[in-house]
Short mmCIF file of C-alpha atoms in Angstrom, two decimals:
data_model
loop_
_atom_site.label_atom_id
_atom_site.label_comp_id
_atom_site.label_asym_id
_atom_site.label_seq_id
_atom_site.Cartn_x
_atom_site.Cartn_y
_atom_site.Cartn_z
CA UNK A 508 -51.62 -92.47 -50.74
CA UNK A 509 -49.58 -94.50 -48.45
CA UNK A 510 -46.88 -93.82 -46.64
CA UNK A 511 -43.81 -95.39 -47.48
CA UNK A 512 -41.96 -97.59 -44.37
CA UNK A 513 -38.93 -94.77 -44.88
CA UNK A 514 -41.61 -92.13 -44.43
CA UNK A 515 -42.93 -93.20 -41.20
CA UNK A 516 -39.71 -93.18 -39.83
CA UNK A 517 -39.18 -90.12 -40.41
CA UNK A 518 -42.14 -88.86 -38.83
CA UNK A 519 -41.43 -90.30 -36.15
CA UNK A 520 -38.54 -88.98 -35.55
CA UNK A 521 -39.75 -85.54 -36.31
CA UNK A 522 -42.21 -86.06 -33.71
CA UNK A 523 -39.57 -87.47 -30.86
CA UNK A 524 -37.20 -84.33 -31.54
CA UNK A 525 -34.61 -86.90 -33.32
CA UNK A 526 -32.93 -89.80 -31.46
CA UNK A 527 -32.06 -90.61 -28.41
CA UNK A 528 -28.28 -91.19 -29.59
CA UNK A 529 -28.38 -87.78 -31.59
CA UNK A 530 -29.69 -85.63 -28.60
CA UNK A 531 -26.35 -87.24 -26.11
CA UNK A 532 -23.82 -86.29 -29.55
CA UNK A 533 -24.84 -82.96 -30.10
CA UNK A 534 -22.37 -81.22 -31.78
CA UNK A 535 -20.08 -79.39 -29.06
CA UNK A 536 -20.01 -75.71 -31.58
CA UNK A 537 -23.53 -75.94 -29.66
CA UNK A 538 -22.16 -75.07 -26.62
CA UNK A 539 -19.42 -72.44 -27.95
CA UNK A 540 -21.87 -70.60 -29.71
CA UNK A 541 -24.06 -69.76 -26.46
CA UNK A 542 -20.89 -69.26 -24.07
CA UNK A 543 -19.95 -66.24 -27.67
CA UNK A 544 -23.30 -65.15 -27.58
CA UNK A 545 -22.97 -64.69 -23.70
CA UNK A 546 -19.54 -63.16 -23.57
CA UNK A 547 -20.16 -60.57 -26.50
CA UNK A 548 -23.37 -59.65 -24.64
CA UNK A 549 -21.14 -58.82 -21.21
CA UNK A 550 -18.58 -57.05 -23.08
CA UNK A 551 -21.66 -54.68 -24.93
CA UNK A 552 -22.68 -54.29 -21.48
CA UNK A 553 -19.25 -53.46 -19.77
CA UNK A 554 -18.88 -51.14 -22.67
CA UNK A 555 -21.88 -49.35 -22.67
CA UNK A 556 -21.45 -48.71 -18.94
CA UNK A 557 -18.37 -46.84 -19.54
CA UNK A 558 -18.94 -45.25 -22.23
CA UNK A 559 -22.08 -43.40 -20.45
CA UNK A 560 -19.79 -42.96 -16.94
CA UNK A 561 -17.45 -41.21 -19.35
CA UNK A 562 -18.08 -38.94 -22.31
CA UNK A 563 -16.65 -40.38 -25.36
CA UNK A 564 -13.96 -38.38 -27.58
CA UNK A 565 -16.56 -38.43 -30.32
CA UNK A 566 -16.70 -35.11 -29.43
CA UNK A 567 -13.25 -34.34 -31.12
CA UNK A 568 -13.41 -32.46 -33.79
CA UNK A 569 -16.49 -30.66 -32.99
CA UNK A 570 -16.00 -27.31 -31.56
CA UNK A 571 -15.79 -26.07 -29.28
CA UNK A 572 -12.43 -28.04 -28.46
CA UNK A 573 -10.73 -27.60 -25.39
CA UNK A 574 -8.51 -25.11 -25.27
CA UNK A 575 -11.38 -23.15 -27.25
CA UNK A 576 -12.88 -19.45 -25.53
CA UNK A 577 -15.81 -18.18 -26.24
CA UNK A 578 -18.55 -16.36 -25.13
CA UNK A 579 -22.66 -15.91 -25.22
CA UNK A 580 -24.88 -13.64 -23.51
CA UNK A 581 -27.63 -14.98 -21.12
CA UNK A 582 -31.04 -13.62 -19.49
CA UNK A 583 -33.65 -15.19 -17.45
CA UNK A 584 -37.13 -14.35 -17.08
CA UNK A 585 -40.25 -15.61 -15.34
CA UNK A 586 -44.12 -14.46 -16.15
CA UNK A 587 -42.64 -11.53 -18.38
CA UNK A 588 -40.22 -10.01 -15.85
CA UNK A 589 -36.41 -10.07 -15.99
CA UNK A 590 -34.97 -12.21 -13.21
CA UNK A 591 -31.41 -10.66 -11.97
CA UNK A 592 -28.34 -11.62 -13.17
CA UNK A 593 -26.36 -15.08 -12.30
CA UNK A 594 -23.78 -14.19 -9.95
CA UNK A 595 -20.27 -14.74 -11.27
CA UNK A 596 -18.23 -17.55 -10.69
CA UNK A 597 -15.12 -17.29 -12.91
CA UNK A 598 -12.37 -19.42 -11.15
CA UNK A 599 -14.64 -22.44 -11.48
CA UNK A 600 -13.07 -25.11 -12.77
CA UNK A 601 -15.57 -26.18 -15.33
CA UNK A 602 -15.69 -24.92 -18.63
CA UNK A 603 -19.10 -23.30 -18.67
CA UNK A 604 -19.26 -19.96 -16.38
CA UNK A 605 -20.66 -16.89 -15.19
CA UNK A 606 -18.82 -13.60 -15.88
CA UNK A 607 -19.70 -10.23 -14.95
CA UNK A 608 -22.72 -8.82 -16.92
CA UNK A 609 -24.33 -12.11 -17.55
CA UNK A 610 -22.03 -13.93 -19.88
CA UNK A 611 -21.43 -17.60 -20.23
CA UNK A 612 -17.86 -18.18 -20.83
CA UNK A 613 -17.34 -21.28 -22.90
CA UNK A 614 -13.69 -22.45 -22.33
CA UNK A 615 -14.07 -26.17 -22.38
CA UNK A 616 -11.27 -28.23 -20.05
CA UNK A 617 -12.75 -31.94 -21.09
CA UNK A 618 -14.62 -34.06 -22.90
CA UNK A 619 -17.54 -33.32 -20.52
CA UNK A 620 -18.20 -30.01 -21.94
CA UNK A 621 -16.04 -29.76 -24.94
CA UNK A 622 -17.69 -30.70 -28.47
CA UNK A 623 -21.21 -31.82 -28.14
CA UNK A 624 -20.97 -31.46 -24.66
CA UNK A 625 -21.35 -28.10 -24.45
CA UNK A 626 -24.51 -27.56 -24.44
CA UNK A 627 -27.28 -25.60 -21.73
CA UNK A 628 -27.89 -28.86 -20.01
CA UNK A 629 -24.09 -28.96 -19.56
CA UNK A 630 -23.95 -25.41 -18.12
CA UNK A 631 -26.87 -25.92 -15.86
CA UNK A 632 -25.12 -28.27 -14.49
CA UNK A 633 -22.19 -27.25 -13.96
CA UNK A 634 -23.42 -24.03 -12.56
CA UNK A 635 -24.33 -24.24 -8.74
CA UNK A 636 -28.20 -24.70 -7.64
CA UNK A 637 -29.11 -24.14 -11.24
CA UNK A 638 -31.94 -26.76 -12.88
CA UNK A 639 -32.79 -26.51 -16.13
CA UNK A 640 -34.95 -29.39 -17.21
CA UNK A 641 -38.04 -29.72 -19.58
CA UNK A 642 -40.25 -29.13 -16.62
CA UNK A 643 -38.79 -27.19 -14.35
CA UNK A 644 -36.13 -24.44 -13.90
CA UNK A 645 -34.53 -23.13 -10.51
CA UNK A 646 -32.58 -20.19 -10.77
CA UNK A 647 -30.35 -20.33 -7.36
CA UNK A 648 -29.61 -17.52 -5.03
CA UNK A 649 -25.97 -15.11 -4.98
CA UNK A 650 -24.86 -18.47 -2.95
CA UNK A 651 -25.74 -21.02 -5.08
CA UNK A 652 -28.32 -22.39 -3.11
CA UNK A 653 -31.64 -23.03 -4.43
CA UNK A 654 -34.46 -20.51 -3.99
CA UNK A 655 -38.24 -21.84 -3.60
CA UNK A 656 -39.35 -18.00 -4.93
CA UNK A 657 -37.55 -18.84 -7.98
CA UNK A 658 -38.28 -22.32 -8.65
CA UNK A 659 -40.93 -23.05 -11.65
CA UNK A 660 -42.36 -26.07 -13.03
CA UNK A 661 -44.75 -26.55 -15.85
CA UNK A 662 -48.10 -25.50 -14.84
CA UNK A 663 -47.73 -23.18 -12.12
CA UNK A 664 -49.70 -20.11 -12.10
CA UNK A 665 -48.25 -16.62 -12.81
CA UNK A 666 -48.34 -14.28 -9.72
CA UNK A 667 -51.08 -12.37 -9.17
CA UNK A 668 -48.75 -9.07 -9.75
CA UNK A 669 -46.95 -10.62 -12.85
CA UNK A 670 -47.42 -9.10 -16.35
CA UNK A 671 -49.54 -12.07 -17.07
CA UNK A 672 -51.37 -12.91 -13.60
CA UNK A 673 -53.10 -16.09 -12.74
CA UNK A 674 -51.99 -18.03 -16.32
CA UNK A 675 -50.15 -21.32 -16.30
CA UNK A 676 -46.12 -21.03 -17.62
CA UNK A 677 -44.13 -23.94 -19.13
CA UNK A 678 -40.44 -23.83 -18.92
CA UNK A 679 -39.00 -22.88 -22.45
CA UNK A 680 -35.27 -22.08 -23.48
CA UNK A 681 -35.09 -19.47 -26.49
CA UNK A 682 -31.99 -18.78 -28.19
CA UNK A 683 -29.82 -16.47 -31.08
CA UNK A 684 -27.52 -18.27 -32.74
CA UNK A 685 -26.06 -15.35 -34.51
CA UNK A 686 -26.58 -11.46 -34.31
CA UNK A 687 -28.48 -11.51 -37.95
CA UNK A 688 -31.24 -13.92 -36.31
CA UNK A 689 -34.08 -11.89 -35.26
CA UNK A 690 -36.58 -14.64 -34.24
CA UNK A 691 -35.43 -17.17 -31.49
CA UNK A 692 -35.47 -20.71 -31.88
CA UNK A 693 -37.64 -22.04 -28.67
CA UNK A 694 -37.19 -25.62 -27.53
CA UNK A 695 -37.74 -27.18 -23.93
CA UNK A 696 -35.02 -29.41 -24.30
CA UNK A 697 -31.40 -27.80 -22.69
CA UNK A 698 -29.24 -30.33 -24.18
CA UNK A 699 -30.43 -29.61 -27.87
CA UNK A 700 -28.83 -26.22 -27.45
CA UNK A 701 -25.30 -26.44 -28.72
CA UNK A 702 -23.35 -23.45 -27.75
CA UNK A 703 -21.79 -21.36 -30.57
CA UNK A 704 -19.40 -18.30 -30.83
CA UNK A 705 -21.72 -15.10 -29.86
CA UNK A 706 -24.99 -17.10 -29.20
CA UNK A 707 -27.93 -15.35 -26.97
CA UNK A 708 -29.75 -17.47 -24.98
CA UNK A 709 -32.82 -17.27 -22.18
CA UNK A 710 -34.31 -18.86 -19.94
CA UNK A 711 -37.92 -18.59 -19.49
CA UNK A 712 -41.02 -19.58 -17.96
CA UNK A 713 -43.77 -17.92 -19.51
CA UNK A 714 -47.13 -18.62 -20.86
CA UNK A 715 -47.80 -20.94 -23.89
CA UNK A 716 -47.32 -18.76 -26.80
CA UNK A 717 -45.15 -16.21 -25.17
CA UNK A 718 -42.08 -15.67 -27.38
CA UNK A 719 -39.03 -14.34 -24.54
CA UNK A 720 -36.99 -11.59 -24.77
CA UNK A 721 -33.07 -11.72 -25.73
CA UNK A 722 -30.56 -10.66 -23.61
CA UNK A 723 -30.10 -7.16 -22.59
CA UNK A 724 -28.05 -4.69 -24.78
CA UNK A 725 -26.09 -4.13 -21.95
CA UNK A 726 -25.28 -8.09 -21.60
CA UNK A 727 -24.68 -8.31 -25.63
CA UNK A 728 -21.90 -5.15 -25.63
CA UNK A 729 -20.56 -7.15 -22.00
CA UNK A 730 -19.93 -10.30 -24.67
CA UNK A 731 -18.62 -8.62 -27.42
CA UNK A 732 -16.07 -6.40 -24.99
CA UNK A 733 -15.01 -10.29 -23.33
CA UNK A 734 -14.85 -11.47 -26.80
CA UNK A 735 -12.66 -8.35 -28.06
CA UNK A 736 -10.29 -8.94 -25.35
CA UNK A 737 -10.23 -12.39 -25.65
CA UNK A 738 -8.93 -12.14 -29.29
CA UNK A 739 -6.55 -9.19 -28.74
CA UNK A 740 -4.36 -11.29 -26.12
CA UNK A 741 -1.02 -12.04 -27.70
CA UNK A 742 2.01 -13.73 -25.79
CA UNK A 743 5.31 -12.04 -26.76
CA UNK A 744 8.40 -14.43 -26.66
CA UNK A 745 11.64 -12.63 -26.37
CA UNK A 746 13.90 -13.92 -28.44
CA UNK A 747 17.95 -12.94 -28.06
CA UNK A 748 18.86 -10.88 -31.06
CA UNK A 749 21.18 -12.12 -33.39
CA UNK A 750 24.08 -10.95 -36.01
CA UNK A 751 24.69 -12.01 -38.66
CA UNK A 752 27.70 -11.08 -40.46
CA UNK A 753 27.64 -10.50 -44.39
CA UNK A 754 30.96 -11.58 -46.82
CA UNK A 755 33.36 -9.04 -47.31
CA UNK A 756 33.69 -7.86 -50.71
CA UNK A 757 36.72 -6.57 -51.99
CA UNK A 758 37.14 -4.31 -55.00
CA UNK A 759 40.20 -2.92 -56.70
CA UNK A 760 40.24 -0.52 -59.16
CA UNK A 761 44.02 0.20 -59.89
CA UNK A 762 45.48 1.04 -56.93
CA UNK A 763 42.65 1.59 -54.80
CA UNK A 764 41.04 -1.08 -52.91
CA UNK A 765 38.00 -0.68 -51.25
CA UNK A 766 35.82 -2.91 -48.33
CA UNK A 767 32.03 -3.21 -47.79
CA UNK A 768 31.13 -5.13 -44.75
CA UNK A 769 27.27 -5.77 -44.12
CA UNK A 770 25.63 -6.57 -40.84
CA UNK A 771 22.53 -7.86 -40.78
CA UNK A 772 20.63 -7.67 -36.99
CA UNK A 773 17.47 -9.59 -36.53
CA UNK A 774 14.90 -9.36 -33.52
CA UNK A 775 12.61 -11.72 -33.30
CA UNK A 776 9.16 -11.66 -31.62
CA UNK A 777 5.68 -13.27 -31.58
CA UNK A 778 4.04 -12.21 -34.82
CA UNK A 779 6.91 -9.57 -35.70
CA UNK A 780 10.06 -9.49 -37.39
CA UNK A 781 12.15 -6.57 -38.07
CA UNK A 782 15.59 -6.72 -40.11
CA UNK A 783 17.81 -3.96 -39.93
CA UNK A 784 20.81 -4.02 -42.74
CA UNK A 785 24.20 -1.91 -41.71
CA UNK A 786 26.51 -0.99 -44.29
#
């Protein structure tokens, strides 16, 4: 069939991309849409930028919040031998650290390790000289410096004099998230592990299939005595006592009159009130 006269001048202006008077008028909403689309995409930038430079207050609401204390027990060991203990660092200034005995105190003082911050990943590193990665963990000297003799990464061989000489480890982080667990959960991701109140936790590098140990009795009764203590701290307030005087009644029987005066003396103190009634 043939085209129409109307029809071929549509096609060819279909072909020519419209007019030559259409493409100078094109409408100016154009041009504002791409400068939008331009200006939204720098401000998703800008805002992603800071929002990874500083950790977002999503993590309100989600212990533990600052201000919170608790504590967790902690072991290390490489090719089925216990590693020594961390050495302590308790007037650091982060939130994650290193009592006496081998217990992670976790007193969160930010959003950096508060909420679901605090997590392994977040102690390692705040802790000095310690790595703990998915491939390799470095357990640091008394100085906090890093130590090549205990420095693993996935694949090294066991020593020769290890309980499993000669075999490959992997780095693997096993932990307790309550006393009634028996079997650890064993991930080699740090930052999945969220602390919790009374969590164990090691850190390992063993061979593939190797299930580690838990913490040391000595290290759990450590974080249940820190724990104990923690709870049992009250802050008294002294507060001045005060009288208070009760009406005077006044009773006469005939000729007699007689007086009862009350006094009522309260002392006031955190989580204790005593009233003492004088007649």
């Amino acid at each position: 069939m043939a085209k129409s006269a109307t029809g071929k001048w549509v096609s060819r202006v279909g072909a020519s991309g419209g007019s030559k008077a259409y493409k100078k008028s094109r409408p100016s909403n154009y041009y504002a849409a791409l400068v939008l689309i331009v200006v939204l995409g720098l401000i998703s930038t800008v805002l992603a930028r800071y929002y990874y430079q500083h950790p977002s207050s999503a993590a309100t609401g989600t212990p533990p919040a600052v201000g919170t204390v608790w504590f967790a027990g902690l072991a290390i060991e490489a090719c089925g031998e216990t590693l020594p203990n961390l050495a302590p660092n308790p007037t650091s200034t982060g939130g994650l650290k290193v009592l006496s005995g081998n217990v992670i105190q976790v007193s969160p003082v930010n959003a950096a390790d508060a909420g679901r911050h605090a997590t392994l990943a977040q102690f390692g590193v705040e802790f000095p000289g310690l790595i703990l990665s998915s491939n390799e963990l470095a357990i640091p000297n008394a100085a906090g410096v890093a130590n090549a003799s205990t420095t693993y990464r996935n694949g090294e061989l066991c020593p020769s004099t290890s309980k499993y000489p000669k075999k490959p480890g992997e780095v693997q982080y096993a932990y307790w998230s309550s006393f009634s667990q028996k079997t650890p959960t064993i991930t080699t991701n740090p930052a999945s592990i969220h602390f919790v109140q009374d969590m164990r936790v090691t850190l390992a590098f063993d061979p593939k299939g190797v299930v580690p140990r838990a913490p040391s009795t000595a290290t759990v009764n450590a974080m249940v005595s820190y724990q104990a203590a923690s709870a049992t701290t009250t802050t008294t307030t002294a507060v001045t006592p005060t009288t208070v005087g009760a009406p005077t009644t006044t009773v006469t029987t005939g000729t007699t009159r007689t007086t009862t005066k009350a006094t009522t003396t309260t002392t006031a103190s955190t989580g204790t009130t005593t009233t003492t009634t004088k007649g």
